[in-house]
Coordinates of C-alpha atoms and ligand atoms in Angstrom, one line a residue:
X57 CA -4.3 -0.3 -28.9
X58 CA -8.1 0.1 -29.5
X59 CA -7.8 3.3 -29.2
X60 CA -11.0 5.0 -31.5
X61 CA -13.5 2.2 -30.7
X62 CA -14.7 2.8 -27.6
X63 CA -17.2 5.9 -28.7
X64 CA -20.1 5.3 -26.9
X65 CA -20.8 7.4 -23.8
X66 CA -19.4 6.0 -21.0
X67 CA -21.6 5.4 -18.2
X68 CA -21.0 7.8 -15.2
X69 CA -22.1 7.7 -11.1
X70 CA -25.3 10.0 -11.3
X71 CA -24.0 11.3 -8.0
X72 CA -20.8 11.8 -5.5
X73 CA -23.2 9.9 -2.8
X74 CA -23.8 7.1 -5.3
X75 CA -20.5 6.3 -5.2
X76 CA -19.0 7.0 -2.4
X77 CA -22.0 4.3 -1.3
X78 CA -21.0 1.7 -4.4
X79 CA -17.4 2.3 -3.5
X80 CA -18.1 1.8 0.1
X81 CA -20.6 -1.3 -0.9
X82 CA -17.4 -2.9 -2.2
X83 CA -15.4 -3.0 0.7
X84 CA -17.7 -3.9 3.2
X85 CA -18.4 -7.2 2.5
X86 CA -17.8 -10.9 3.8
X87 CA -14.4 -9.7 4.7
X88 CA -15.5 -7.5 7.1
X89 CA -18.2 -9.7 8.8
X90 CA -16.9 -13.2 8.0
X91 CA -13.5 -13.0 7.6
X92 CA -11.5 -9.5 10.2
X93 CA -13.5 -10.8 13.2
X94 CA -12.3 -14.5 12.6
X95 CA -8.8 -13.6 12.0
X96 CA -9.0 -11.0 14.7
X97 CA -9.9 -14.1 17.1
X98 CA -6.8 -16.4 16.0
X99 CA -4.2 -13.5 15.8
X100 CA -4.1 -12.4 19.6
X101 CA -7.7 -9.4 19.1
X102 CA -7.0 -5.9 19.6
X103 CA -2.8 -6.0 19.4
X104 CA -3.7 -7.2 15.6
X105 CA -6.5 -4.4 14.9
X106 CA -4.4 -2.0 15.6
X107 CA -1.3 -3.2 13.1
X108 CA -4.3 -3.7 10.9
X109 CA -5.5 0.1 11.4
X110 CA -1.5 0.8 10.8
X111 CA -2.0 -0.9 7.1
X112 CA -5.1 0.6 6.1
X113 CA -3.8 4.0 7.1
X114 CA -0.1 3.9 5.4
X115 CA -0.8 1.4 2.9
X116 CA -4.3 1.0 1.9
X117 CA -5.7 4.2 1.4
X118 CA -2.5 5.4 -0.8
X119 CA -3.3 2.3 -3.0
X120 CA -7.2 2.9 -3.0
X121 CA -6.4 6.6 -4.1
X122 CA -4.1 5.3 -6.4
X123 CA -6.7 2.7 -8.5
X124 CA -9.3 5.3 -8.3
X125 CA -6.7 8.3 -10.3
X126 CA -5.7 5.7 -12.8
X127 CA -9.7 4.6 -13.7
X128 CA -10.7 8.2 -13.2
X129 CA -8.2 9.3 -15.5
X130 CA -8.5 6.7 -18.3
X131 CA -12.3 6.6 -18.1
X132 CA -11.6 2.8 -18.7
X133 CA -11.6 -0.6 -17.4
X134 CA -8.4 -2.3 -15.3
X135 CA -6.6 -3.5 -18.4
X136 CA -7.4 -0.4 -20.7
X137 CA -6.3 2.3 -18.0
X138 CA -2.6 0.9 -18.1
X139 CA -2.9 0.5 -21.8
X140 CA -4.3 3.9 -21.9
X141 CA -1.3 5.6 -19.2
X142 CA 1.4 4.0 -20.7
X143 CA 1.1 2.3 -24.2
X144 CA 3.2 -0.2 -25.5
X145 CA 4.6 -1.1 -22.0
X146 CA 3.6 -4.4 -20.1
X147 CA 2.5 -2.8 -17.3
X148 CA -1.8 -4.0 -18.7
X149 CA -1.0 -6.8 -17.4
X150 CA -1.6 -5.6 -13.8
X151 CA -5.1 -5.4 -15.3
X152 CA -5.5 -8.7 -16.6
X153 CA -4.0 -10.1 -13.5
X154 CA -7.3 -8.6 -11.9
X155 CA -9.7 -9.7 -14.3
X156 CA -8.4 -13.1 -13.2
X157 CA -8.4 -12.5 -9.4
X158 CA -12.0 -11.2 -10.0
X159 CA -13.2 -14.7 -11.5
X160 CA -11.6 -16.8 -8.5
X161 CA -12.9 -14.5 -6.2
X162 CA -16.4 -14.2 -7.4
X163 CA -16.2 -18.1 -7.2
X164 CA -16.1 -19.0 -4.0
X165 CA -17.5 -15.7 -2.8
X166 CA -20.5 -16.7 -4.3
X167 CA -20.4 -20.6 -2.2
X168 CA -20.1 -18.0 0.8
X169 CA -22.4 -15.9 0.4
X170 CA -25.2 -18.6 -0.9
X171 CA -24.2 -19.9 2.6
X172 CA -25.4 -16.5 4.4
X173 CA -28.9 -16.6 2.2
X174 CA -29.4 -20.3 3.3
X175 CA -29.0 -19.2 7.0
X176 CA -30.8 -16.1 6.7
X177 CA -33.9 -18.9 5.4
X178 CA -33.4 -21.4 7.7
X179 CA -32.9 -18.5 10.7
X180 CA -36.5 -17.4 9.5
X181 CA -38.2 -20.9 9.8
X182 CA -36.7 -21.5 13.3
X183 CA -34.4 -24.6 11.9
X184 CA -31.3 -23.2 12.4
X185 CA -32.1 -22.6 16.3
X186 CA -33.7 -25.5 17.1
X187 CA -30.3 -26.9 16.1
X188 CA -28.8 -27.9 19.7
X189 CA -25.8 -26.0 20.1
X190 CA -23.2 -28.3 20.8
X191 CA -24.4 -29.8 17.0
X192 CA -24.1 -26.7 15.2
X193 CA -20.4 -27.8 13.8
X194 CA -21.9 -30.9 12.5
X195 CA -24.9 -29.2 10.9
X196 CA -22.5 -26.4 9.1
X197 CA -20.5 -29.3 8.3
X198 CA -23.4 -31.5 7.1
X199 CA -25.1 -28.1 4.9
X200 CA -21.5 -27.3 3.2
X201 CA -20.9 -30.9 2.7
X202 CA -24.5 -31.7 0.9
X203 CA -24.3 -31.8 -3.1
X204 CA -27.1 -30.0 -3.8
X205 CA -28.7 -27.0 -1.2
X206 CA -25.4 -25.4 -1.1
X207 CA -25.2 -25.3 -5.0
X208 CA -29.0 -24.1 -5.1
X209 CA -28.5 -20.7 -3.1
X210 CA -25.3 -20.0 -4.8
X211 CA -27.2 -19.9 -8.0
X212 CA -29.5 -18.2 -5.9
X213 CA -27.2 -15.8 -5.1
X214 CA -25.2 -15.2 -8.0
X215 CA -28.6 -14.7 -10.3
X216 CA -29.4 -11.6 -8.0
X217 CA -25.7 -10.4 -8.6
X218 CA -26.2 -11.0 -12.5
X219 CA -29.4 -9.3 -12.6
X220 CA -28.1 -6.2 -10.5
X221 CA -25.0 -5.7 -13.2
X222 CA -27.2 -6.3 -16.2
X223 CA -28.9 -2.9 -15.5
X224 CA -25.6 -0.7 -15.6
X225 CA -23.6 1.8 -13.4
X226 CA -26.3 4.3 -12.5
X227 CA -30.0 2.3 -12.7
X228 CA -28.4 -1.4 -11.3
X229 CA -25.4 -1.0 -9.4
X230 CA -26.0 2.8 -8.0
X231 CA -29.6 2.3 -7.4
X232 CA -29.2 -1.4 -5.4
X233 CA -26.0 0.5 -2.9
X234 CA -28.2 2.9 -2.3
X235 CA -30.7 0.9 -0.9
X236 CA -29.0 -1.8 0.5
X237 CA -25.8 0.5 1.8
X238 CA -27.9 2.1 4.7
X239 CA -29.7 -1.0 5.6
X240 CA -26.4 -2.5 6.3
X241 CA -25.5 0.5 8.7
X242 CA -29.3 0.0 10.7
X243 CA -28.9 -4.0 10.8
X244 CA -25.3 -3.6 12.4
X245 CA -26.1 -0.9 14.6
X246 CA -28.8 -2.7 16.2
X247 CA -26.8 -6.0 16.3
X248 CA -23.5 -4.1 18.0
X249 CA -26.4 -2.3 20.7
X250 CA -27.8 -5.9 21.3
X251 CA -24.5 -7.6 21.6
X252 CA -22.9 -4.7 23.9
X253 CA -25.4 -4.8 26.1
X254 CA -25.3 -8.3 27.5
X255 CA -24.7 -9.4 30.6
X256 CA -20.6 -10.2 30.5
X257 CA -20.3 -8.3 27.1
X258 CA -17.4 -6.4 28.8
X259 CA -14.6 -9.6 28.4
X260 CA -15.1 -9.1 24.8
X261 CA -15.0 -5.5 24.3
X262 CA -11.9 -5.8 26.6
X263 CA -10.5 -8.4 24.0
X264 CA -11.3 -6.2 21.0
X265 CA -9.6 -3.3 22.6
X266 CA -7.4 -4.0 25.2
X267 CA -4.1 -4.6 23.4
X268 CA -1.7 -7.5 24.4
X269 CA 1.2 -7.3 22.1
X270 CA 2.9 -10.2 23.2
X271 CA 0.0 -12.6 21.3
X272 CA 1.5 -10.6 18.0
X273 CA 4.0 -12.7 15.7
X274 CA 5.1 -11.5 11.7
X275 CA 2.8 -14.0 10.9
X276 CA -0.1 -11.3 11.9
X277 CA 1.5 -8.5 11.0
X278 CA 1.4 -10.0 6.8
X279 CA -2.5 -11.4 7.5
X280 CA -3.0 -8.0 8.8
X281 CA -2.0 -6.5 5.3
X282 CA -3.1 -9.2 3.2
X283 CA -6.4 -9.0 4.7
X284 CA -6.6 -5.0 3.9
X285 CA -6.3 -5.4 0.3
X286 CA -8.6 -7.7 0.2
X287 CA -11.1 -5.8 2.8
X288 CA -10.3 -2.3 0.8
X289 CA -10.9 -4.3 -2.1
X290 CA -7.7 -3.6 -3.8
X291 CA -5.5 -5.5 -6.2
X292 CA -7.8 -6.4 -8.7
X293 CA -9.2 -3.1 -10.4
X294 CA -12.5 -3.3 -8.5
X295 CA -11.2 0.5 -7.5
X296 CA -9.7 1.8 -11.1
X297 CA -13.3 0.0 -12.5
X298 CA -15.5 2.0 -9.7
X299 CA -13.3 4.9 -10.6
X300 CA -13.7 5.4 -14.1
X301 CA -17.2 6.4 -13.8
X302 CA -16.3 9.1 -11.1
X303 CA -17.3 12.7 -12.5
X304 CA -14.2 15.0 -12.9
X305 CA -15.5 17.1 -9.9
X306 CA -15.3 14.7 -7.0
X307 CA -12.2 14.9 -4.7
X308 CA -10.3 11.3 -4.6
X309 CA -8.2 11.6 -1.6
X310 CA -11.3 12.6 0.2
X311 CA -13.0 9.9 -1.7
X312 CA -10.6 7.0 -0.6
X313 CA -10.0 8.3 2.8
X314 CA -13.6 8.1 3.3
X315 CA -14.4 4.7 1.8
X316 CA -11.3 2.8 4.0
X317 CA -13.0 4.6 7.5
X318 CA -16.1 3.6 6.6
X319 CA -14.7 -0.4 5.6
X320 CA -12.4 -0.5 8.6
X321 CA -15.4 1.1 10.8
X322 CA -17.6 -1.5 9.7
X323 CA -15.1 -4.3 10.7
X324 CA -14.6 -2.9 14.2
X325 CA -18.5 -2.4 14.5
X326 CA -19.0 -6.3 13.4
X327 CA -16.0 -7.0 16.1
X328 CA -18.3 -5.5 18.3
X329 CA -21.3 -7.0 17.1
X330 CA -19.7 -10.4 17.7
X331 CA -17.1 -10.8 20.4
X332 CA -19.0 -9.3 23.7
X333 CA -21.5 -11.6 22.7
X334 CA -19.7 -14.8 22.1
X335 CA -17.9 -14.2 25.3
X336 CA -20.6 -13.3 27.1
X337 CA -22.0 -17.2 26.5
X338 CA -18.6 -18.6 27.3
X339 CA -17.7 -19.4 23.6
X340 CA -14.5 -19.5 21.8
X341 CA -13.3 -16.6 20.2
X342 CA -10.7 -18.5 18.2
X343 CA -13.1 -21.1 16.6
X344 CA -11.9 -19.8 12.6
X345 CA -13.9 -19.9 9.7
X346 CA -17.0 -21.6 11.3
X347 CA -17.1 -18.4 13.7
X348 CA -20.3 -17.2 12.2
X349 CA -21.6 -20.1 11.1
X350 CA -21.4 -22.2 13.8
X351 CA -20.7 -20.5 17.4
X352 CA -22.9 -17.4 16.5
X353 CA -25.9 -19.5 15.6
X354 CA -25.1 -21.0 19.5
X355 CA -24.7 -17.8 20.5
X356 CA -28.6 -16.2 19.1
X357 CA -29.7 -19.6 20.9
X358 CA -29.1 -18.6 24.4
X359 CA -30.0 -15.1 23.9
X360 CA -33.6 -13.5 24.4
X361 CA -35.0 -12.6 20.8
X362 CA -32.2 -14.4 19.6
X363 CA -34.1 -16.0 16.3
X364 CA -35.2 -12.4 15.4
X365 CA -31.3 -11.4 15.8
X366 CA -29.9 -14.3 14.0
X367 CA -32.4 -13.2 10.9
X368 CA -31.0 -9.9 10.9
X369 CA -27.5 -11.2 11.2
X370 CA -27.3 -13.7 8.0
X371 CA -29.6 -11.4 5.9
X372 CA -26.8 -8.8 7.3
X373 CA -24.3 -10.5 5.8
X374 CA -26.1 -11.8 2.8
X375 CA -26.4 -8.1 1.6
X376 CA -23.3 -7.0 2.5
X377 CA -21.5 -9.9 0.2
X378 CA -24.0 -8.5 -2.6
X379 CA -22.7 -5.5 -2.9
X380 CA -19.4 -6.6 -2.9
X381 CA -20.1 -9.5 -5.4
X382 CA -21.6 -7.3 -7.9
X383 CA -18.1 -4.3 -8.2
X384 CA -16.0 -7.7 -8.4
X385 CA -18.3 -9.2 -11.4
X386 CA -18.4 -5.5 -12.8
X387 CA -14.2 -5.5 -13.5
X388 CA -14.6 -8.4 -16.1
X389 CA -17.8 -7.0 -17.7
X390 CA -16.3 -4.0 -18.0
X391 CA -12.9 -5.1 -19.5
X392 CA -14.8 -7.5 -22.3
X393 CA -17.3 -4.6 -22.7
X394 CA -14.6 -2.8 -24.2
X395 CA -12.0 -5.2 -25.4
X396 CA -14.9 -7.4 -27.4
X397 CA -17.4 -4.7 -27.8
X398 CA -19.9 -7.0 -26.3
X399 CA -23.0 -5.6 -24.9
X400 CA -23.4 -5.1 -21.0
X401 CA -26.1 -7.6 -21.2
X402 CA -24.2 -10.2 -22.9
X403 CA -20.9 -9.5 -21.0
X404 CA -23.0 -9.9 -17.8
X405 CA -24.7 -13.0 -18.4
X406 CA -22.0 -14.8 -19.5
X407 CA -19.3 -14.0 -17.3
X408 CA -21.7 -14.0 -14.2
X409 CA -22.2 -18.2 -15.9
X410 CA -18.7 -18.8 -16.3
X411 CA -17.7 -17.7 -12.7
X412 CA -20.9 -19.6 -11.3
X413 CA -19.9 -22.8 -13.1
X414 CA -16.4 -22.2 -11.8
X415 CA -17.7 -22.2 -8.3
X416 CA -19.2 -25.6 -8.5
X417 CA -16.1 -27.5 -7.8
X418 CA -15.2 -24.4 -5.2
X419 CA -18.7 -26.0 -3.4
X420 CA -18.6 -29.6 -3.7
X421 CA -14.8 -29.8 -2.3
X422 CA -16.3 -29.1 1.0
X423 CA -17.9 -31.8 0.6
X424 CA -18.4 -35.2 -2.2
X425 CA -15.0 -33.6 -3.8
X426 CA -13.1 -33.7 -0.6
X427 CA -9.9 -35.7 -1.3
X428 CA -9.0 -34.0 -4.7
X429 CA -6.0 -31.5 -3.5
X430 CA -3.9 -29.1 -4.9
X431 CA -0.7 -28.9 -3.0
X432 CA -2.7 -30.0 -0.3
X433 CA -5.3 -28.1 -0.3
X434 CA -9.3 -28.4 -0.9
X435 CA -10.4 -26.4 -4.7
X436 CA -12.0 -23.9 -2.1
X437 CA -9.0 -22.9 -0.4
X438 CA -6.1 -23.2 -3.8
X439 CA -8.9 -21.2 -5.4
X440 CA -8.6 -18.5 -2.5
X441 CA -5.3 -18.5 -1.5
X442 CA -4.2 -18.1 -5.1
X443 CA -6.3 -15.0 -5.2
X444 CA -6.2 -13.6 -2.1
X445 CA -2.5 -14.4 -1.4
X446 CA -1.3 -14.3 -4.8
X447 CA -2.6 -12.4 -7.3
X448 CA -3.9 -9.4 -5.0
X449 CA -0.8 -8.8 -3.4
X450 CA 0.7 -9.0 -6.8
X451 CA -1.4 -6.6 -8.4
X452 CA -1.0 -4.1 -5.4
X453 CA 2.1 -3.8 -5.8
X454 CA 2.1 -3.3 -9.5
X455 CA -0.1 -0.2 -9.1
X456 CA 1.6 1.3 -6.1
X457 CA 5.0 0.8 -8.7
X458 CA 3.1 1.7 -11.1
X459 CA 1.5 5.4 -10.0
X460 CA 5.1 5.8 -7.8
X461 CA 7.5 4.7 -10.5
X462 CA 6.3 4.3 -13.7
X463 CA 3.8 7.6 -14.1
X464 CA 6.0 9.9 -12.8
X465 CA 5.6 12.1 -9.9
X466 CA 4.2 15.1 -11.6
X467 CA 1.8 13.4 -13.6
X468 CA 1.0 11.2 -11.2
X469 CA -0.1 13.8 -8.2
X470 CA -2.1 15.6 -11.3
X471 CA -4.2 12.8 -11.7
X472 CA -4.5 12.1 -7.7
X473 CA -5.9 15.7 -7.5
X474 CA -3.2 16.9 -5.3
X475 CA -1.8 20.9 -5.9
X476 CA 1.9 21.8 -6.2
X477 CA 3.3 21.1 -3.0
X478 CA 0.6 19.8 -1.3
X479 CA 1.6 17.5 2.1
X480 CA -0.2 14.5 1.7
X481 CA 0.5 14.5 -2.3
X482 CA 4.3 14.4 -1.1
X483 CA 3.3 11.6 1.6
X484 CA 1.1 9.5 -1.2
X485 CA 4.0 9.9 -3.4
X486 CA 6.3 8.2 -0.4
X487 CA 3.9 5.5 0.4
X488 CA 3.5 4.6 -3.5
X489 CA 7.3 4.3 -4.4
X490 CA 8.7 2.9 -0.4
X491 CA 6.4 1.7 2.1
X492 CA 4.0 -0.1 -0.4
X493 CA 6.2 -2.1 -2.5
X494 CA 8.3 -2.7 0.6
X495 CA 6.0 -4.2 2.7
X496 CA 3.3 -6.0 -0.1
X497 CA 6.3 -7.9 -1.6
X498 CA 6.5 -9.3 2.4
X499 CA 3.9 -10.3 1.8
X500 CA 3.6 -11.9 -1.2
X501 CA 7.2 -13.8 -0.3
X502 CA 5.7 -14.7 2.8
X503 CA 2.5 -16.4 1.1
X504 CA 4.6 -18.4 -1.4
X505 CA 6.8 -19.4 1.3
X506 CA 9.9 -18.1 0.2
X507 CA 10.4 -16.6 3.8
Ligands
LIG693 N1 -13.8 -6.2 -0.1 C1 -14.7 -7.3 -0.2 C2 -14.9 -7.8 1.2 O1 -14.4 -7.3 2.2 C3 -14.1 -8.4 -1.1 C4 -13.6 -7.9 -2.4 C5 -12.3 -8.2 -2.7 C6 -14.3 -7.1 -3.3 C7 -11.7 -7.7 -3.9 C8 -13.8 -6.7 -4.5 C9 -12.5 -7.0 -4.7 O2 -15.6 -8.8 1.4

């Protein structure tokens, strides 16, 4: 459609490294350290990680690899790709379908992750610990309830995010991964050595990998997969986005394979970071949401060092949800970047604005806002479980048709970078057209309650 208009170079990754870490800054994310070892706690521990691991190998990968051919391809953003592939078909509105998932997302991501800076602050000071911990719920509860702080570190937090994208691919969003990529891996690494060597740690390695498939229901089994597109990032063209600016000469199975070990070892390392501690104080493993926020916190409390831990820990999370928050503010920016022809420094500021205003009501229905619902939910959680529920399953399964179906098989393991007759381009192939569509639409019955 706007085919001719988009002459400018494009920006490019300066190097395979660059973004493999960028790609890999995606995934790991609040998903990984908020939200697997939370839902890994209600859903029964290691009898759900490994359906989880099944997922991420039969399903996630083939989709990640899938996003990535389809950007790399096009050299374009989620809604021009499909425009690009196949033109004059509906199938662009996969990509607009993201650029919508990305502003919910960002939202309330950004609530989250001003959360984790506020903790990382009040960790710092000594506050948060002198907290007594059988009053930690009521603080979280009393900080997420308040009007204001919350809504100060958001715009805190989404200002750094803003100011990261505003300098493009290579000098903003490459440069910030590769700094803050391998600070992640050092702050988790000496937060899983800490936790795995306390006294009693061994009840909750046991629980992270000692299976009991009896605790498993189909409930887990579609959390398990939900939670993979959103871990892997997948659904909303964060991937086919990342992927456009991929050089010809990098290798995308290799590429996606490595970016969903890296995610899902980062989940299991934050399981490990977590568990043998909590149940080496005698906490509850199942405590939801407020696991981080409110039985860790208790947890650093009764552990030697445990302020300078807790520091590490929020500004652990805080820089993992950066990372993540800037590829899902990048889809949008890049889509009216093109579409509108609006500079990345307009596109940026004003999108990264419209999504921070958006997640103003996300914040206050924690709190002042509590009794508005939407079928009977809180803003926050219609706002995520339209997202993550809805609209990411939804747009998984569009691409997996999509690259399966719609591309055909030839053209579609050209642009995948498989040879003629090569294995795993045969077993990519299967996944995209049966297992995917198969087992995503579960899903996505299941979360709309039609089953
Ligand atoms: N993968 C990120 C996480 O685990 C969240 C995310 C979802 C990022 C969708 C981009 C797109 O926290």
């Amino acid at each position: 459609m706007s085919q001719g208009l988009e002459q400018q170079a494009r920006e490019q990754w300066k190097s395979r490294t660059g973004f493999m870490l960028a790609a890999m800054g995606s995934a790991i994310g609040l998903g990984n350290i908020w939200k697997f070892p939370y839902i890994t706690g209600e859903y029964g521990g290691s009898a759900f990680i490994i359906v989880y691991l099944i997922c991420i190998a039969l399903i996630g990968v083939p989709v990640m690899l899938a996003e990535f051919a389809v950007g790399r391809k096009t050299q374009k953003d989620a809604v021009g790709s499909f425009q690009e592939l196949t033109p004059g078909k509906p199938w662009f509105v996969t990509g607009l379908f993201g650029v919508m998932a990305a502003f919910l997302i960002l939202s309330f991501y950004g609530v989250v992750a001003g959360w984790a800076l506020s903790y990382t602050t009040k960790a710092m000071s000594g506050d948060l610990l002198a907290v007594p911990g059988e009053q930690m719920a009521d603080h979280f509860g009393g900080f997420i309830g308040n009007a204001l702080s919350p809504l100060l570190w958001q715009t805190l937090f989404m200002a750094i995010v803003i100011i990261v994208v505003v300098r493009g691919i290579k000098e903003g969003i490459e440069k910030w991964n590769k700094i803050l990529m391998p600070t992640l891996g050092v702050l988790l690494v000496i937060l899983v050595i800490r936790s795995v060597t306390l006294p009693g740690a061994g009840e909750g390695i046991a629980f992270l990998f000692s299976p009991d498939f009896s605790a498993l229901s189909g409930e887990a089994v579609l959390v398990a997969l939900g939670h993979a597109f959103f871990s892997l990032s997948l659904g909303m063209g964060t991937m086919i986005t990342y992927g456009s600016y991929v050089p010809k000469n990098v290798n995308l199975p290799t590429a996606a394979t490595g970016v969903s070990i890296a995610d899902t070892g980062f989940a299991l390392l934050a399981g490990l970071a977590i568990f043998p501690a909590v149940f080496a104080f005698g906490m509850d493993p199942a405590a939801g949401p407020g696991l981080i926020f409110i039985t860790l916190p208790a947890v650093f409390e009764l552990m030697p060092f445990g302020q300078f831990f807790a520091v590490l820990f929020f500004l652990l999370i805080s820089v993992a949800a950066l990372t993540s928050a800037i590829s899902i503010l990048e889809v949008p920016v890049a889509y009216f970047m093109r579409k509108f022809e609006w500079t990345r420094k307009k596109a940026t500021w004003i999108l990264g604005t419209i999504i921070f205003l958006f997640g103003i009501p996300s914040s206050l229905s924690l709190g002042a806002w509590g009794e508005f619902t939407i079928f009977g939910k809180v803003f926050f959680d219609a706002v995520d479980f339209l997202a993550s529920y809805i609209l990411l399953p939804l747009g998984g399964l569009c691409i997996a048709l999509f690259t399966g179906w719609a591309l055909g098989k030839q053209k579609s393991l050209e642009i995948g970078g498989f040879g003629e007759g090569s294995v795993w381009g045969k077993l990519w192939i299967f996944s995209l057209r049966f297992i995917s569509p198969v087992l995503v639409a579960l899903v996505l019955l299941y979360s709309t309650g039609i089953i």
